[in-house]
Amino acid sequence: MTEPLPLIPLVEPAVARLAALAPLDAAAKSALAAAVRKWRNVPARRELLIEGREIAEPLLMVKGWAARIRELADGRRQILSFLLPGDVIGLCDHERPLANSTVATITEVGVCTAPKRGISPALDEAYSLSHAFEEAYLIAQITRLGQLNAYERLADLLLELLERLEIAGLASGGTFTLPMTQEMLADALGLTPVHMNRTIQAMRRDNSIILKNRSLTIVDPDLLNRQMGRIPIHVSAMRIVPSPIAASSGHGPDER
Amino acid sequence: MTEPLPLIPLVEPAVARLAALAPLDAAAKSALAAAVRKWRNVPARRELLIEGREIAEPLLMVKGWAARIRELADGRRQILSFLLPGDVIGLCDHERPLANSTVATITEVGVCTAPKRGISPALDEAYSLSHAFEEAYLIAQITRLGQLNAYERLADLLLELLERLEIAGLASGGTFTLPMTQEMLADALGLTPVHMNRTIQAMRRDNSIILKNRSLTIVDPDLLNRQMGRIPIHVSAMRIVPSPIAASSGHGPDER
DNA sequence: CGCCAGCTTGAATCTACTCAAATCTTGTGG
DNA sequence: CCACAAGATTTGAGTAGATTCAAGCTGGCG
C-alpha cells in the first residue's frame, strides 16, 4: 500500500476534470486558466442559484462541494445531485434561462465565471460532455431511489462520488473528504437521518467503508462496484471515443 | 358533462407541442411538416434506442407512448421517464453520442427523423426548451422517488402526464388514455405491482381518479395539484417569457 | 465549562414488500 | 360463439425495511 501523499494538485482540479472529458486545445486552456484565476470564495450554506430565478451567469466550480436541491412546500427536501470541482452550474442552451433547481454550497466553495461557449470547439465539447455526465448522474440518482435499498443506495452514491473526485484528481486510494452531514446524505438518498446512520454503521461493520471525522475510505472500490453490480460512468459510455488506439485517455487499465 | 368527442387533432400533436415551447417560424413549421409526413410505425414493446449503443439519428415522437428505461444486472428495472408525442429522442449536443438509457415503446408509436438543428432558430430554441423540460421531468422523478409516499407518487406522476398531454392537445377535461400496465407504473414509481394496485384503489376510493379500461380521468386536477402542493411545470418556469403582454401563448388563463 | 450540532442507540409503529391464490380481460383457435 | 390460454388485476395474510419518537452521547468551540 502506497503512502497517502497530501494531494498537491499539479493542475487545477476543475481544469483537470474538464480536460478529462475532452482534450483541451490551447485556446480552451488559456480561457480556463484566465477564468479560474479570477475565482471567488463563497461560504458554506449559501445559495448560488435559486429555483425559478434568473441565472446571472454560468459558473464553474473550482473547489468545495455544493448540491442541487429541491424543496417541497411542506419542508421536505431532496438533494438532486452534488456539484464538485470542474462541474458547471447553470449552463443552458436556451434563451434567458431560469434555474430549475436551487444550488446551495455545502462547504466553502470557490467558483468562477465559466468561459463562454464559442471560444474553443474543444471547450464546447467539454461542456457538452459535462452536461451529458450531469444527466447520467440524474439517471443514476433515479435508479438509486427507485430500485435500491438503503445499503445499496449509500454504496452506489459513495462509489459515484469517488469516481468523480478521481477524475478531478481529488481522490486516490479510495479515500476522500466527505463534507456532508448524515442528514444531507439522508436528503440525497431519500432516507431519514436515523436510518442513514444505521446504514452507515452497517457499511462500517462490513468493513466496506471507514468513515471518521470527514474522511471516507472505500476499502475496496472495485469489489464494492462488483458486489453492487455497478458499472462506473466513463467518458466511453457517453460517446464513441475518437481513436481506440491513440486514445490513452488516462491512468487505469479500464476495459468496458 | 360534455360528450367526449373523438380527438381529431387540427394540428399534429407533435408539432403542437413543439410550437407551445417556442413560437415556430415558417422554416421550422415546414421542416417539421416535411419530417412528420415521413413518419414510420414501430410496434409496441420494441426498443428504439439501446443503452450504450450509438444513436443512429435523433427521432421525434409523433404518436404513442414510449419510456426511457434502465435495467439492473439482477433484472430490476427503472422507468426513468415517459416519452409522448412531440418529445425528441436522442438529441445530444456532443459528438458521436451513445444512448445513456434504453428507450422502449409502450404502445405502437409513430416516429420520424427529427429535423436537424440549424434549420431555424425557432426550432433550435424549441429543441432546447424540450431538453429543459426533459431535465425538469427527471428532477420531478427524483423528487417523487425520494420524498413522496406511494399515493403522492402516483398522484404527482398522473398530474404530470395530464399536463404534458394537454400541451400536445392530447388530453382535455382531465381525461386521457393511460396505456401502461400497473406493472409499468410500478417500475416507474419504485413500487411493487401489488402495492401499485392498492394505491390505485386508494385513489379510486377517494374519487380522485376514475380508471377503467385504459381511460384515466383525474376528477379535479387543480384540486389534486393543490392537495399535493404540486406546481405544474410551465414554459414560464424555464425561461423569462419574451414579452409578458404580447405573449398570449395558448389557451388557458394561466397565472404563475 | 457548558452549549449545540451532529451522531448514536432503543423501542414501537407503519408503509411497502413478499408470497400465494383468485378473478377478471383479452385475444385466439376450434 | 365458446373454450382456453396468457396476461393483467385484485385480494389476503404474514413479514421486512424504514420511520417515528425519544433519549443519550460526543466533540468542537465560544
PDB file of N, CA and C (backbone and C1' of nucleotides) in Angstrom, chain B residues 45 181-182 197-198 201 204 214, chain D residues 7-14:
ATOM      1  N   ARG B  45     -43.604  -2.511 -27.485  1.00  0.00           N
ATOM      2  CA  ARG B  45     -42.569  -3.360 -26.875  1.00  0.00           C
ATOM      3  C   ARG B  45     -41.361  -3.598 -27.779  1.00  0.00           C
ATOM      4  N   THR B 181     -49.464  -0.782 -18.202  1.00  0.00           N
ATOM      5  CA  THR B 181     -49.963  -1.723 -17.209  1.00  0.00           C
ATOM      6  C   THR B 181     -49.558  -1.200 -15.825  1.00  0.00           C
ATOM      7  N   GLN B 182     -50.184  -1.762 -14.819  1.00  0.00           N
ATOM      8  CA  GLN B 182     -49.855  -1.367 -13.453  1.00  0.00           C
ATOM      9  C   GLN B 182     -48.411  -1.737 -13.128  1.00  0.00           C
ATOM     10  N   ASN B 197     -51.152  -1.490  -7.263  1.00  0.00           N
ATOM     11  CA  ASN B 197     -52.578  -1.770  -7.368  1.00  0.00           C
ATOM     12  C   ASN B 197     -53.346  -1.215  -6.167  1.00  0.00           C
ATOM     13  N   ARG B 198     -52.838  -1.460  -4.993  1.00  0.00           N
ATOM     14  CA  ARG B 198     -53.541  -0.974  -3.798  1.00  0.00           C
ATOM     15  C   ARG B 198     -53.588   0.548  -3.777  1.00  0.00           C
ATOM     16  N   GLN B 201     -56.272   1.713  -6.105  1.00  0.00           N
ATOM     17  CA  GLN B 201     -57.570   1.526  -5.441  1.00  0.00           C
ATOM     18  C   GLN B 201     -57.838   2.654  -4.452  1.00  0.00           C
ATOM     19  N   ARG B 204     -58.928   5.623  -6.251  1.00  0.00           N
ATOM     20  CA  ARG B 204     -60.300   5.434  -6.729  1.00  0.00           C
ATOM     21  C   ARG B 204     -61.289   5.644  -5.592  1.00  0.00           C
ATOM     22  N   ARG B 214     -58.443   1.536 -20.410  1.00  0.00           N
ATOM     23  CA  ARG B 214     -57.190   2.290 -20.347  1.00  0.00           C
ATOM     24  C   ARG B 214     -57.483   3.772 -20.284  1.00  0.00           C
TER      25      ARG B 214
ATOM     26  P    DG D   7     -48.039 -14.572 -21.266  1.00  0.00           P
ATOM     27  O5'  DG D   7     -48.860 -13.277 -20.870  1.00  0.00           O
ATOM     28  C5'  DG D   7     -49.541 -12.530 -21.883  1.00  0.00           C
ATOM     29  C4'  DG D   7     -50.410 -11.482 -21.240  1.00  0.00           C
ATOM     30  C3'  DG D   7     -49.695 -10.657 -20.172  1.00  0.00           C
ATOM     31  O3'  DG D   7     -49.987  -9.301 -20.428  1.00  0.00           O
ATOM     32  C1'  DG D   7     -51.664 -11.582 -19.279  1.00  0.00           C
ATOM     33  P    DA D   8     -49.349  -8.083 -19.610  1.00  0.00           P
ATOM     34  O5'  DA D   8     -50.525  -7.689 -18.614  1.00  0.00           O
ATOM     35  C5'  DA D   8     -51.793  -7.281 -19.117  1.00  0.00           C
ATOM     36  C4'  DA D   8     -52.734  -7.132 -17.959  1.00  0.00           C
ATOM     37  C3'  DA D   8     -52.200  -6.314 -16.784  1.00  0.00           C
ATOM     38  O3'  DA D   8     -53.028  -5.178 -16.641  1.00  0.00           O
ATOM     39  C1'  DA D   8     -53.251  -8.304 -16.051  1.00  0.00           C
ATOM     40  P    DT D   9     -52.890  -4.157 -15.411  1.00  0.00           P
ATOM     41  O5'  DT D   9     -53.934  -4.735 -14.343  1.00  0.00           O
ATOM     42  C5'  DT D   9     -55.298  -4.839 -14.707  1.00  0.00           C
ATOM     43  C4'  DT D   9     -56.073  -5.467 -13.572  1.00  0.00           C
ATOM     44  C3'  DT D   9     -55.989  -4.722 -12.240  1.00  0.00           C
ATOM     45  O3'  DT D   9     -57.328  -4.407 -11.864  1.00  0.00           O
ATOM     46  C1'  DT D   9     -55.657  -7.034 -11.933  1.00  0.00           C
ATOM     47  P    DT D  10     -57.653  -3.531 -10.575  1.00  0.00           P
ATOM     48  O5'  DT D  10     -57.832  -4.638  -9.447  1.00  0.00           O
ATOM     49  C5'  DT D  10     -58.939  -5.529  -9.520  1.00  0.00           C
ATOM     50  C4'  DT D  10     -58.853  -6.562  -8.416  1.00  0.00           C
ATOM     51  C3'  DT D  10     -58.721  -6.000  -6.999  1.00  0.00           C
ATOM     52  O3'  DT D  10     -59.933  -6.299  -6.312  1.00  0.00           O
ATOM     53  C1'  DT D  10     -57.324  -7.897  -7.341  1.00  0.00           C
ATOM     54  P    DT D  11     -60.236  -5.698  -4.887  1.00  0.00           P
ATOM     55  O5'  DT D  11     -59.695  -6.827  -3.906  1.00  0.00           O
ATOM     56  C5'  DT D  11     -60.288  -8.120  -3.954  1.00  0.00           C
ATOM     57  C4'  DT D  11     -59.528  -9.050  -3.041  1.00  0.00           C
ATOM     58  C3'  DT D  11     -59.209  -8.480  -1.658  1.00  0.00           C
ATOM     59  O3'  DT D  11     -59.972  -9.212  -0.701  1.00  0.00           O
ATOM     60  C1'  DT D  11     -57.366  -9.675  -2.589  1.00  0.00           C
ATOM     61  P    DG D  12     -59.851  -9.004   0.868  1.00  0.00           P
ATOM     62  O5'  DG D  12     -58.716 -10.034   1.295  1.00  0.00           O
ATOM     63  C5'  DG D  12     -58.831 -11.409   0.972  1.00  0.00           C
ATOM     64  C4'  DG D  12     -57.741 -12.201   1.663  1.00  0.00           C
ATOM     65  C3'  DG D  12     -57.390 -11.686   3.067  1.00  0.00           C
ATOM     66  O3'  DG D  12     -57.353 -12.805   3.947  1.00  0.00           O
ATOM     67  C1'  DG D  12     -55.433 -11.803   1.731  1.00  0.00           C
ATOM     68  P    DA D  13     -57.178 -12.662   5.525  1.00  0.00           P
ATOM     69  O5'  DA D  13     -55.633 -13.042   5.691  1.00  0.00           O
ATOM     70  C5'  DA D  13     -55.123 -14.233   5.069  1.00  0.00           C
ATOM     71  C4'  DA D  13     -53.667 -14.392   5.452  1.00  0.00           C
ATOM     72  C3'  DA D  13     -53.326 -13.880   6.854  1.00  0.00           C
ATOM     73  O3'  DA D  13     -52.393 -14.780   7.427  1.00  0.00           O
ATOM     74  C1'  DA D  13     -52.015 -12.730   5.268  1.00  0.00           C
ATOM     75  P    DG D  14     -51.784 -14.590   8.877  1.00  0.00           P
ATOM     76  O5'  DG D  14     -50.242 -14.321   8.583  1.00  0.00           O
ATOM     77  C5'  DG D  14     -49.491 -15.307   7.864  1.00  0.00           C
ATOM     78  C4'  DG D  14     -48.147 -14.728   7.530  1.00  0.00           C
ATOM     79  C3'  DG D  14     -47.342 -14.219   8.726  1.00  0.00           C
ATOM     80  O3'  DG D  14     -46.010 -14.662   8.573  1.00  0.00           O
ATOM     81  C1'  DG D  14     -47.541 -12.503   7.133  1.00  0.00           C
TER      82       DG D  14
END
